[in-house]
Amino acid sequence: MELFDTATVLARVLTTGVVMSIEKSDRELPGLERLLTKQTGRARAVLVNSRTAAVHAALAGQGIGHGDTVAVPEPDAATGRFLRWLGVSAGEQGPAAYDYVSLGSQNADQLGELTRAATAPALVVDLTGLGFGPAAAVLTDDDGVWARAERLKIFGAYDLRTMWTQEEADASLVPGVQFNYRLSPLVAACVRMALTQAARPATPTGARS
């Protein structure tokens, strides 16, 4: 994304005065969620502030936690260390708990193609490579996976009301350990612009012969 475009997006977000992801008037996070669900064909999206947060949310959304063993699609050293920190063992048998895609400038226009064959209950998309800070998403068609993953990222609450008042309609969705995995609207806006621009057909340059 060009510096001018980046500056325009940041100015737009800052002018609104909405820079926290728990504000109901925020439009940037829902906009990125809609774009990701459209491109992947998944029904729900959970936006988080890192790849490890997305892995955690994908597992917690399925009720996978300490003491469990799961198959993972990208068992690199960093993921292995994080899983051990969660108390989850990485196995080699059975279907993967989540599918994984990492996006960067070289493949930002290929999200739909890269995820077409994904079959796991959750899809982890690492958006960090787009260059706007750590960012990731969990995509799913399962409302239960989405609800549990969504709660994990905001101190166990679903929205501003439940976070401050601790009122809860469904205690089964509240994770035992609560994290602050929220994604900034500023980062969401820049990521959405990068994905939108990448999906546009290239404009021919020069005069036609």
Coordinates of N, CA and C in Angstrom, one line a residue:
M1 N 0.8 -1.2 0.0 CA 0.0 0.0 0.0 C 0.9 1.2 0.0
E2 N 0.5 2.2 -0.8 CA 1.3 3.4 -0.9 C 1.2 4.3 0.4
L3 N 2.3 5.0 0.6 CA 2.3 5.9 1.8 C 1.1 6.8 1.9
F4 N 0.7 7.3 0.7 CA -0.4 8.3 0.7 C -1.7 7.6 1.1
D5 N -1.9 6.3 0.6 CA -3.1 5.6 1.0 C -3.1 5.3 2.5
T6 N -1.9 4.9 3.0 CA -1.8 4.6 4.5 C -2.2 5.9 5.3
A7 N -1.6 7.0 4.9 CA -1.9 8.2 5.6 C -3.4 8.6 5.6
T8 N -4.0 8.3 4.4 CA -5.4 8.6 4.3 C -6.3 7.8 5.2
V9 N -5.9 6.5 5.2 CA -6.7 5.6 6.1 C -6.5 6.0 7.6
L10 N -5.3 6.2 8.0 CA -5.0 6.6 9.4 C -5.7 7.9 9.8
A11 N -5.7 8.8 8.9 CA -6.4 10.1 9.1 C -7.9 9.9 9.3
R12 N -8.5 9.0 8.4 CA -9.9 8.7 8.5 C -10.3 8.1 9.9
V13 N -9.5 7.2 10.3 CA -9.8 6.5 11.6 C -9.6 7.5 12.7
L14 N -8.5 8.2 12.7 CA -8.2 9.1 13.9 C -9.3 10.2 13.9
T15 N -9.8 10.6 12.8 CA -10.8 11.7 12.8 C -12.1 11.3 13.5
T16 N -12.4 10.0 13.4 CA -13.6 9.5 14.0 C -13.5 9.5 15.5
G17 N -12.3 9.4 16.0 CA -12.1 9.4 17.5 C -12.3 8.0 18.1
V18 N -12.6 7.0 17.2 CA -12.8 5.6 17.7 C -11.5 4.9 17.4
V19 N -10.7 4.7 18.5 CA -9.4 4.0 18.3 C -9.3 2.7 19.1
M20 N -10.4 2.4 19.9 CA -10.4 1.2 20.7 C -11.4 0.2 20.2
S21 N -11.1 -1.1 20.2 CA -11.9 -2.1 19.6 C -13.2 -2.5 20.4
I22 N -13.3 -1.9 21.5 CA -14.5 -2.2 22.3 C -15.6 -1.2 22.2
E23 N -15.4 -0.2 21.3 CA -16.4 0.9 21.1 C -17.4 0.4 20.1
K24 N -18.7 0.5 20.4 CA -19.7 0.0 19.6 C -19.8 0.8 18.2
S25 N -19.3 2.0 18.2 CA -19.4 2.8 17.0 C -18.3 2.5 16.0
D26 N -17.4 1.6 16.3 CA -16.3 1.3 15.4 C -16.8 0.6 14.2
R27 N -16.3 1.0 13.0 CA -16.7 0.4 11.8 C -15.5 -0.3 11.1
E28 N -14.3 -0.1 11.5 CA -13.2 -0.7 10.9 C -13.1 -2.2 11.1
L29 N -13.3 -2.7 12.3 CA -13.2 -4.1 12.6 C -14.3 -4.9 11.9
P30 N -15.6 -4.4 12.0 CA -16.6 -5.1 11.2 C -16.4 -5.1 9.7
G31 N -15.8 -4.0 9.2 CA -15.5 -4.0 7.8 C -14.5 -5.0 7.4
L32 N -13.4 -5.2 8.2 CA -12.4 -6.2 7.9 C -13.0 -7.6 8.1
E33 N -13.9 -7.8 9.1 CA -14.5 -9.1 9.3 C -15.3 -9.5 8.0
R34 N -16.1 -8.5 7.5 CA -16.9 -8.8 6.3 C -16.1 -9.2 5.1
L35 N -15.0 -8.5 4.9 CA -14.1 -8.7 3.8 C -13.5 -10.1 3.9
L36 N -13.0 -10.5 5.1 CA -12.4 -11.8 5.3 C -13.5 -13.0 5.1
T37 N -14.7 -12.8 5.6 CA -15.7 -13.8 5.5 C -16.1 -14.0 4.0
K38 N -16.1 -12.8 3.3 CA -16.5 -12.9 1.9 C -15.4 -13.6 1.1
Q39 N -14.1 -13.3 1.4 CA -13.1 -13.9 0.6 C -12.8 -15.4 0.9
T40 N -13.1 -15.8 2.1 CA -12.9 -17.2 2.5 C -14.2 -18.1 2.4
G41 N -15.3 -17.4 2.4 CA -16.6 -18.2 2.3 C -17.0 -18.7 3.7
R42 N -16.3 -18.3 4.8 CA -16.7 -18.6 6.1 C -17.7 -17.7 6.7
A43 N -18.5 -18.1 7.6 CA -19.6 -17.3 8.1 C -19.2 -16.3 9.2
R44 N -18.2 -16.6 10.0 CA -17.8 -15.8 11.1 C -16.3 -15.5 11.1
A45 N -16.0 -14.3 11.7 CA -14.6 -14.0 11.8 C -14.3 -13.4 13.2
V46 N -13.2 -13.8 13.7 CA -12.7 -13.2 15.0 C -11.3 -12.6 14.7
L47 N -11.2 -11.3 15.0 CA -10.0 -10.5 14.7 C -9.2 -10.4 16.0
V48 N -7.9 -10.7 15.9 CA -7.0 -10.7 17.1 C -5.7 -10.0 16.7
N49 N -4.8 -9.8 17.7 CA -3.7 -9.0 17.5 C -2.4 -9.7 17.3
S50 N -2.4 -11.0 17.0 CA -1.2 -11.8 16.7 C -1.6 -13.2 16.2
R51 N -0.6 -13.8 15.6 CA -0.8 -15.2 15.1 C -1.0 -16.1 16.3
T52 N -0.3 -16.0 17.4 CA -0.4 -16.9 18.5 C -1.8 -16.7 19.1
A53 N -2.3 -15.5 19.1 CA -3.6 -15.2 19.7 C -4.7 -15.9 18.8
A54 N -4.5 -16.0 17.5 CA -5.4 -16.7 16.6 C -5.4 -18.2 16.9
V55 N -4.2 -18.7 17.0 CA -4.0 -20.1 17.3 C -4.8 -20.5 18.7
H56 N -4.5 -19.6 19.7 CA -5.2 -19.8 21.0 C -6.7 -19.8 20.8
A57 N -7.2 -18.8 20.1 CA -8.6 -18.6 19.9 C -9.2 -19.8 19.1
A58 N -8.5 -20.3 18.1 CA -9.0 -21.4 17.3 C -9.1 -22.6 18.2
L59 N -8.1 -22.9 19.1 CA -8.2 -24.0 20.0 C -9.2 -23.9 21.0
A60 N -9.2 -22.7 21.7 CA -10.2 -22.4 22.8 C -11.6 -22.5 22.3
G61 N -11.8 -22.0 21.0 CA -13.1 -22.1 20.4 C -13.7 -23.4 20.3
Q62 N -12.8 -24.4 20.2 CA -13.2 -25.8 20.1 C -13.1 -26.6 21.5
G63 N -12.9 -25.8 22.5 CA -12.8 -26.4 23.8 C -11.5 -27.2 24.1
I64 N -10.5 -26.9 23.3 CA -9.2 -27.5 23.4 C -8.3 -26.7 24.3
G65 N -7.7 -27.4 25.3 CA -6.9 -26.6 26.3 C -5.9 -27.5 27.0
H66 N -5.5 -27.1 28.2 CA -4.5 -27.8 28.9 C -4.8 -29.3 29.1
G67 N -3.8 -30.1 28.7 CA -3.9 -31.5 28.8 C -4.3 -32.2 27.6
D68 N -4.7 -31.5 26.5 CA -5.2 -32.0 25.3 C -4.0 -32.2 24.3
T69 N -4.2 -33.1 23.4 CA -3.3 -33.3 22.3 C -4.0 -33.1 21.0
V70 N -3.4 -32.3 20.1 CA -4.1 -32.0 18.8 C -3.0 -32.0 17.7
A71 N -3.5 -32.2 16.5 CA -2.7 -32.1 15.3 C -2.8 -30.7 14.8
V72 N -1.6 -30.1 14.4 CA -1.6 -28.8 14.0 C -1.0 -28.7 12.6
P73 N -1.4 -27.8 11.7 CA -0.9 -27.8 10.3 C 0.5 -27.2 10.2
E74 N 1.0 -26.4 11.1 CA 2.3 -25.7 11.0 C 3.1 -25.9 12.3
P75 N 3.6 -27.1 12.6 CA 4.2 -27.3 13.9 C 5.7 -26.8 13.9
D76 N 5.8 -25.5 13.7 CA 7.2 -24.9 13.7 C 7.6 -24.7 15.2
A77 N 8.8 -24.3 15.4 CA 9.3 -24.2 16.8 C 8.5 -23.2 17.6
A78 N 8.2 -22.1 17.0 CA 7.4 -21.0 17.7 C 6.1 -21.5 18.2
T79 N 5.4 -22.2 17.2 CA 4.0 -22.7 17.6 C 4.2 -23.8 18.6
G80 N 5.2 -24.6 18.5 CA 5.4 -25.7 19.5 C 5.6 -25.1 20.9
R81 N 6.4 -24.0 21.0 CA 6.6 -23.4 22.3 C 5.3 -22.8 22.9
F82 N 4.6 -22.2 22.0 CA 3.3 -21.6 22.5 C 2.3 -22.7 22.9
L83 N 2.2 -23.8 22.2 CA 1.3 -24.8 22.6 C 1.7 -25.4 23.9
R84 N 3.0 -25.6 24.1 CA 3.5 -26.1 25.4 C 3.1 -25.1 26.5
W85 N 3.2 -23.8 26.3 CA 2.8 -22.8 27.3 C 1.3 -22.9 27.6
L86 N 0.5 -23.3 26.6 CA -0.9 -23.5 26.8 C -1.1 -24.9 27.5
G87 N -0.2 -25.7 27.5 CA -0.4 -27.1 28.1 C -1.0 -28.0 27.1
V88 N -0.9 -27.7 25.8 CA -1.4 -28.5 24.7 C -0.3 -29.2 24.0
S89 N -0.4 -30.5 23.7 CA 0.6 -31.3 23.0 C 0.3 -31.3 21.5
A90 N 1.3 -31.2 20.7 CA 1.1 -31.3 19.3 C 1.4 -32.7 18.8
G91 N 0.3 -33.3 18.3 CA 0.4 -34.7 17.8 C 0.4 -34.8 16.3
E92 N 0.6 -35.9 15.8 CA 0.6 -36.1 14.3 C -0.6 -36.9 13.8
Q93 N -1.4 -37.4 14.7 CA -2.5 -38.3 14.2 C -3.8 -37.5 14.2
G94 N -4.7 -37.8 13.3 CA -6.0 -37.2 13.3 C -6.0 -35.9 12.5
P95 N -7.2 -35.4 12.2 CA -7.3 -34.2 11.4 C -6.8 -33.0 12.2
A96 N -6.3 -32.0 11.5 CA -5.8 -30.8 12.1 C -6.9 -30.0 12.8
A97 N -6.5 -29.4 14.0 CA -7.5 -28.6 14.7 C -7.9 -27.3 14.0
Y98 N -7.0 -26.9 13.2 CA -7.2 -25.7 12.4 C -6.4 -25.7 11.1
D99 N -6.9 -25.0 10.1 CA -6.1 -24.8 8.9 C -5.3 -23.4 9.1
Y100 N -4.2 -23.3 8.3 CA -3.4 -22.1 8.5 C -3.0 -21.5 7.2
V101 N -3.1 -20.2 7.1 CA -2.6 -19.4 5.9 C -1.9 -18.2 6.4
S102 N -0.8 -17.9 5.8 CA 0.0 -16.6 6.2 C -0.1 -15.7 4.9
L103 N -0.5 -14.5 5.1 CA -0.6 -13.6 4.0 C 0.5 -12.5 4.0
G104 N 1.0 -12.2 2.9 CA 2.0 -11.1 2.7 C 1.7 -10.4 1.4
S105 N 2.6 -9.6 1.1 CA 2.5 -8.8 -0.2 C 2.4 -9.7 -1.4
Q106 N 3.1 -10.8 -1.4 CA 3.2 -11.7 -2.5 C 1.9 -12.5 -2.8
N107 N 1.1 -12.7 -1.8 CA -0.1 -13.6 -1.9 C -1.3 -12.9 -1.4
A108 N -1.3 -11.6 -1.1 CA -2.5 -11.0 -0.5 C -3.8 -11.1 -1.3
D109 N -3.6 -11.3 -2.6 CA -4.7 -11.4 -3.5 C -5.2 -12.9 -3.7
Q110 N -4.6 -13.8 -2.9 CA -4.9 -15.2 -3.1 C -5.6 -15.9 -2.0
L111 N -6.2 -15.1 -1.1 CA -6.8 -15.7 0.1 C -7.8 -16.7 -0.2
G112 N -8.7 -16.4 -1.1 CA -9.8 -17.3 -1.4 C -9.2 -18.6 -2.0
E113 N -8.2 -18.5 -2.8 CA -7.6 -19.7 -3.4 C -6.9 -20.5 -2.4
L114 N -6.2 -19.8 -1.5 CA -5.4 -20.5 -0.5 C -6.2 -21.3 0.5
T115 N -7.4 -20.8 0.7 CA -8.3 -21.4 1.8 C -9.4 -22.3 1.2
R116 N -9.4 -22.4 -0.1 CA -10.6 -23.1 -0.7 C -10.6 -24.6 -0.2
A117 N -9.5 -25.2 0.0 CA -9.5 -26.6 0.4 C -9.5 -26.8 1.9
A118 N -9.6 -25.7 2.7 CA -9.6 -25.8 4.1 C -10.8 -26.6 4.6
T119 N -10.6 -27.5 5.5 CA -11.7 -28.3 6.0 C -11.8 -28.3 7.6
A120 N -10.8 -27.8 8.3 CA -10.9 -27.8 9.7 C -12.0 -26.9 10.2
P121 N -12.4 -27.2 11.5 CA -13.5 -26.3 12.1 C -13.1 -24.8 12.2
A122 N -11.8 -24.5 12.2 CA -11.3 -23.2 12.3 C -10.2 -22.9 11.3
L123 N -10.2 -21.7 10.8 CA -9.1 -21.3 9.8 C -8.4 -20.1 10.4
V124 N -7.1 -20.3 10.6 CA -6.2 -19.2 11.1 C -5.6 -18.5 10.0
V125 N -5.8 -17.2 9.9 CA -5.1 -16.4 8.8 C -4.2 -15.4 9.5
D126 N -2.9 -15.5 9.2 CA -2.0 -14.6 9.8 C -1.8 -13.4 8.8
L127 N -2.2 -12.2 9.3 CA -2.2 -11.0 8.5 C -0.9 -10.1 8.7
T128 N 0.0 -10.6 9.6 CA 1.1 -9.8 10.0 C 2.0 -9.4 8.8
G129 N 2.1 -10.3 7.8 CA 3.0 -10.1 6.7 C 2.6 -9.0 5.8
L130 N 1.4 -8.5 6.0 CA 0.9 -7.3 5.2 C 1.6 -6.0 5.6
G131 N 2.3 -6.0 6.7 CA 3.1 -4.9 7.1 C 2.6 -3.9 8.0
F132 N 1.5 -4.2 8.7 CA 0.9 -3.1 9.5 C 0.8 -3.5 11.0
G133 N 1.7 -4.4 11.4 CA 1.8 -4.8 12.8 C 1.2 -6.2 12.9
P134 N 1.4 -6.8 14.1 CA 0.8 -8.1 14.3 C -0.7 -8.1 14.2
A135 N -1.2 -9.0 13.4 CA -2.7 -9.1 13.2 C -3.0 -10.5 12.6
A136 N -4.1 -11.0 13.0 CA -4.6 -12.3 12.6 C -6.1 -12.4 12.7
A137 N -6.6 -13.5 12.2 CA -8.0 -13.7 12.2 C -8.3 -15.2 12.3
V138 N -9.4 -15.6 13.0 CA -9.9 -16.9 13.0 C -11.2 -16.9 12.3
L139 N -11.4 -17.7 11.2 CA -12.6 -17.9 10.4 C -13.2 -19.2 10.7
T140 N -14.6 -19.2 10.8 CA -15.3 -20.5 11.1 C -16.7 -20.4 10.7
D141 N -17.3 -21.5 10.5 CA -18.8 -21.6 10.2 C -19.5 -22.0 11.5
D142 N -18.8 -22.3 12.5 CA -19.4 -22.9 13.7 C -19.7 -21.7 14.7
D143 N -21.0 -21.4 15.0 CA -21.3 -20.3 15.9 C -20.7 -20.5 17.3
G144 N -20.6 -21.8 17.8 CA -20.0 -22.0 19.1 C -18.5 -21.7 19.1
V145 N -17.8 -22.1 18.1 CA -16.4 -21.8 18.0 C -16.2 -20.3 18.0
W146 N -17.0 -19.7 17.2 CA -16.9 -18.2 17.1 C -17.1 -17.5 18.4
A147 N -18.2 -17.9 19.1 CA -18.6 -17.3 20.4 C -17.5 -17.5 21.4
R148 N -16.9 -18.7 21.5 CA -15.9 -18.9 22.5 C -14.6 -18.2 22.2
A149 N -14.3 -18.1 20.9 CA -13.1 -17.4 20.5 C -13.2 -15.9 20.7
E150 N -14.4 -15.4 20.4 CA -14.7 -14.0 20.5 C -14.5 -13.6 22.0
R151 N -15.0 -14.4 22.9 CA -14.9 -14.1 24.3 C -13.5 -14.1 24.8
L152 N -12.7 -15.0 24.3 CA -11.3 -15.1 24.8 C -10.5 -13.8 24.6
K153 N -10.8 -13.0 23.6 CA -10.0 -11.9 23.2 C -10.3 -10.6 24.0
I154 N -11.4 -10.6 24.8 CA -11.7 -9.3 25.5 C -12.1 -9.6 26.9
F155 N -11.1 -10.2 27.6 CA -11.2 -10.4 29.0 C -12.4 -11.3 29.4
G156 N -12.8 -12.2 28.5 CA -13.9 -13.1 28.7 C -15.3 -12.5 28.5
A157 N -15.3 -11.2 28.0 CA -16.6 -10.6 27.8 C -16.9 -10.6 26.3
Y158 N -18.1 -10.3 25.9 CA -18.5 -10.3 24.5 C -18.4 -8.8 24.0
D159 N -18.8 -7.9 24.8 CA -18.8 -6.5 24.4 C -18.5 -5.6 25.6
L160 N -18.6 -4.3 25.4 CA -18.3 -3.3 26.4 C -19.3 -3.5 27.7
R161 N -20.5 -3.8 27.4 CA -21.5 -4.0 28.5 C -21.1 -5.1 29.5
T162 N -20.8 -6.3 28.9 CA -20.4 -7.4 29.8 C -19.1 -7.3 30.4
M163 N -18.2 -6.5 29.7 CA -16.8 -6.3 30.3 C -16.9 -5.5 31.6
W164 N -17.7 -4.4 31.5 CA -17.7 -3.6 32.7 C -18.7 -4.0 33.8
T165 N -19.8 -4.6 33.4 CA -20.8 -5.0 34.4 C -20.7 -6.4 34.9
Q166 N -19.9 -7.2 34.1 CA -19.8 -8.7 34.4 C -21.1 -9.4 34.4
E167 N -22.1 -8.8 33.7 CA -23.4 -9.5 33.5 C -23.1 -10.5 32.4
E168 N -23.7 -11.7 32.6 CA -23.4 -12.8 31.7 C -24.6 -13.6 31.4
A169 N -25.0 -13.8 30.1 CA -26.1 -14.6 29.8 C -25.8 -16.1 29.6
D170 N -24.6 -16.4 29.3 CA -24.1 -17.7 29.0 C -22.8 -18.0 29.6
A171 N -22.7 -18.4 30.9 CA -21.5 -18.6 31.6 C -20.6 -19.6 30.9
S172 N -21.1 -20.5 30.2 CA -20.3 -21.6 29.6 C -19.4 -21.1 28.5
L173 N -19.6 -19.9 28.0 CA -18.8 -19.3 27.0 C -17.6 -18.5 27.6
V174 N -17.6 -18.3 28.9 CA -16.5 -17.5 29.5 C -15.3 -18.3 29.7
P175 N -14.1 -18.0 29.1 CA -12.9 -18.8 29.3 C -12.4 -18.7 30.8
G176 N -11.8 -19.8 31.2 CA -11.2 -19.7 32.6 C -10.1 -18.7 32.7
V177 N -9.3 -18.5 31.7 CA -8.3 -17.5 31.7 C -8.6 -16.5 30.6
Q178 N -8.5 -15.2 31.0 CA -9.0 -14.2 30.1 C -7.8 -13.3 29.6
F179 N -7.9 -13.0 28.3 CA -6.8 -12.3 27.7 C -7.3 -11.0 27.0
N180 N -6.3 -10.1 26.7 CA -6.6 -8.9 25.9 C -6.0 -9.1 24.5
Y181 N -6.7 -9.8 23.6 CA -6.2 -10.1 22.3 C -6.8 -9.2 21.2
R182 N -7.4 -8.1 21.6 CA -8.1 -7.2 20.7 C -7.2 -6.6 19.7
L183 N -7.7 -6.5 18.4 CA -7.0 -5.8 17.3 C -7.4 -4.4 17.3
S184 N -6.5 -3.5 17.0 CA -6.7 -2.1 16.9 C -7.5 -1.7 15.6
P185 N -8.5 -0.8 15.7 CA -9.2 -0.4 14.5 C -8.2 0.2 13.5
L186 N -7.1 0.9 13.9 CA -6.2 1.4 13.0 C -5.5 0.4 12.2
V187 N -5.1 -0.7 12.8 CA -4.5 -1.8 12.1 C -5.5 -2.5 11.2
A188 N -6.7 -2.7 11.7 CA -7.7 -3.3 10.9 C -8.0 -2.5 9.6
A189 N -8.1 -1.2 9.7 CA -8.3 -0.3 8.6 C -7.2 -0.5 7.5
C190 N -6.0 -0.5 7.9 CA -4.9 -0.7 7.0 C -4.8 -2.0 6.4
V191 N -5.1 -3.1 7.1 CA -5.1 -4.4 6.6 C -6.3 -4.6 5.6
R192 N -7.4 -4.0 5.9 CA -8.5 -4.1 4.9 C -8.2 -3.4 3.6
M193 N -7.6 -2.2 3.7 CA -7.2 -1.5 2.5 C -6.2 -2.3 1.7
A194 N -5.2 -2.9 2.4 CA -4.2 -3.7 1.6 C -4.9 -4.9 0.9
L195 N -5.8 -5.6 1.6 CA -6.5 -6.7 1.0 C -7.4 -6.3 -0.2
T196 N -8.1 -5.1 0.0 CA -8.9 -4.6 -1.0 C -8.1 -4.2 -2.3
Q197 N -7.0 -3.6 -2.1 CA -6.2 -3.2 -3.2 C -5.6 -4.4 -3.9
A198 N -5.2 -5.4 -3.1 CA -4.6 -6.6 -3.7 C -5.6 -7.3 -4.6
A199 N -6.9 -7.2 -4.3 CA -7.9 -8.0 -5.0 C -8.3 -7.3 -6.3
R200 N -7.9 -6.0 -6.5 CA -8.3 -5.3 -7.7 C -7.4 -5.7 -8.9
P201 N -8.0 -5.8 -10.0 CA -7.2 -6.2 -11.2 C -6.2 -5.1 -11.5
A202 N -5.0 -5.5 -12.0 CA -4.0 -4.6 -12.3 C -4.4 -3.6 -13.4
T203 N -4.1 -2.3 -13.3 CA -4.4 -1.3 -14.3 C -3.3 -1.3 -15.3
P204 N -3.7 -1.5 -16.6 CA -2.7 -1.4 -17.7 C -2.1 0.0 -17.7
T205 N -0.8 0.1 -18.0 CA -0.2 1.4 -18.2 C 0.4 1.5 -19.6
G206 N 0.5 2.8 -20.0 CA 1.0 3.1 -21.4 C -0.1 3.1 -22.4
A207 N 0.2 3.6 -23.5 CA -0.7 3.8 -24.6 C -0.9 2.5 -25.4
R208 N -2.1 2.2 -25.8 CA -2.3 1.0 -26.6 C -1.8 1.2 -28.0
S209 N -1.3 0.2 -28.6 CA -0.8 0.3 -30.0 C -1.9 0.0 -30.9

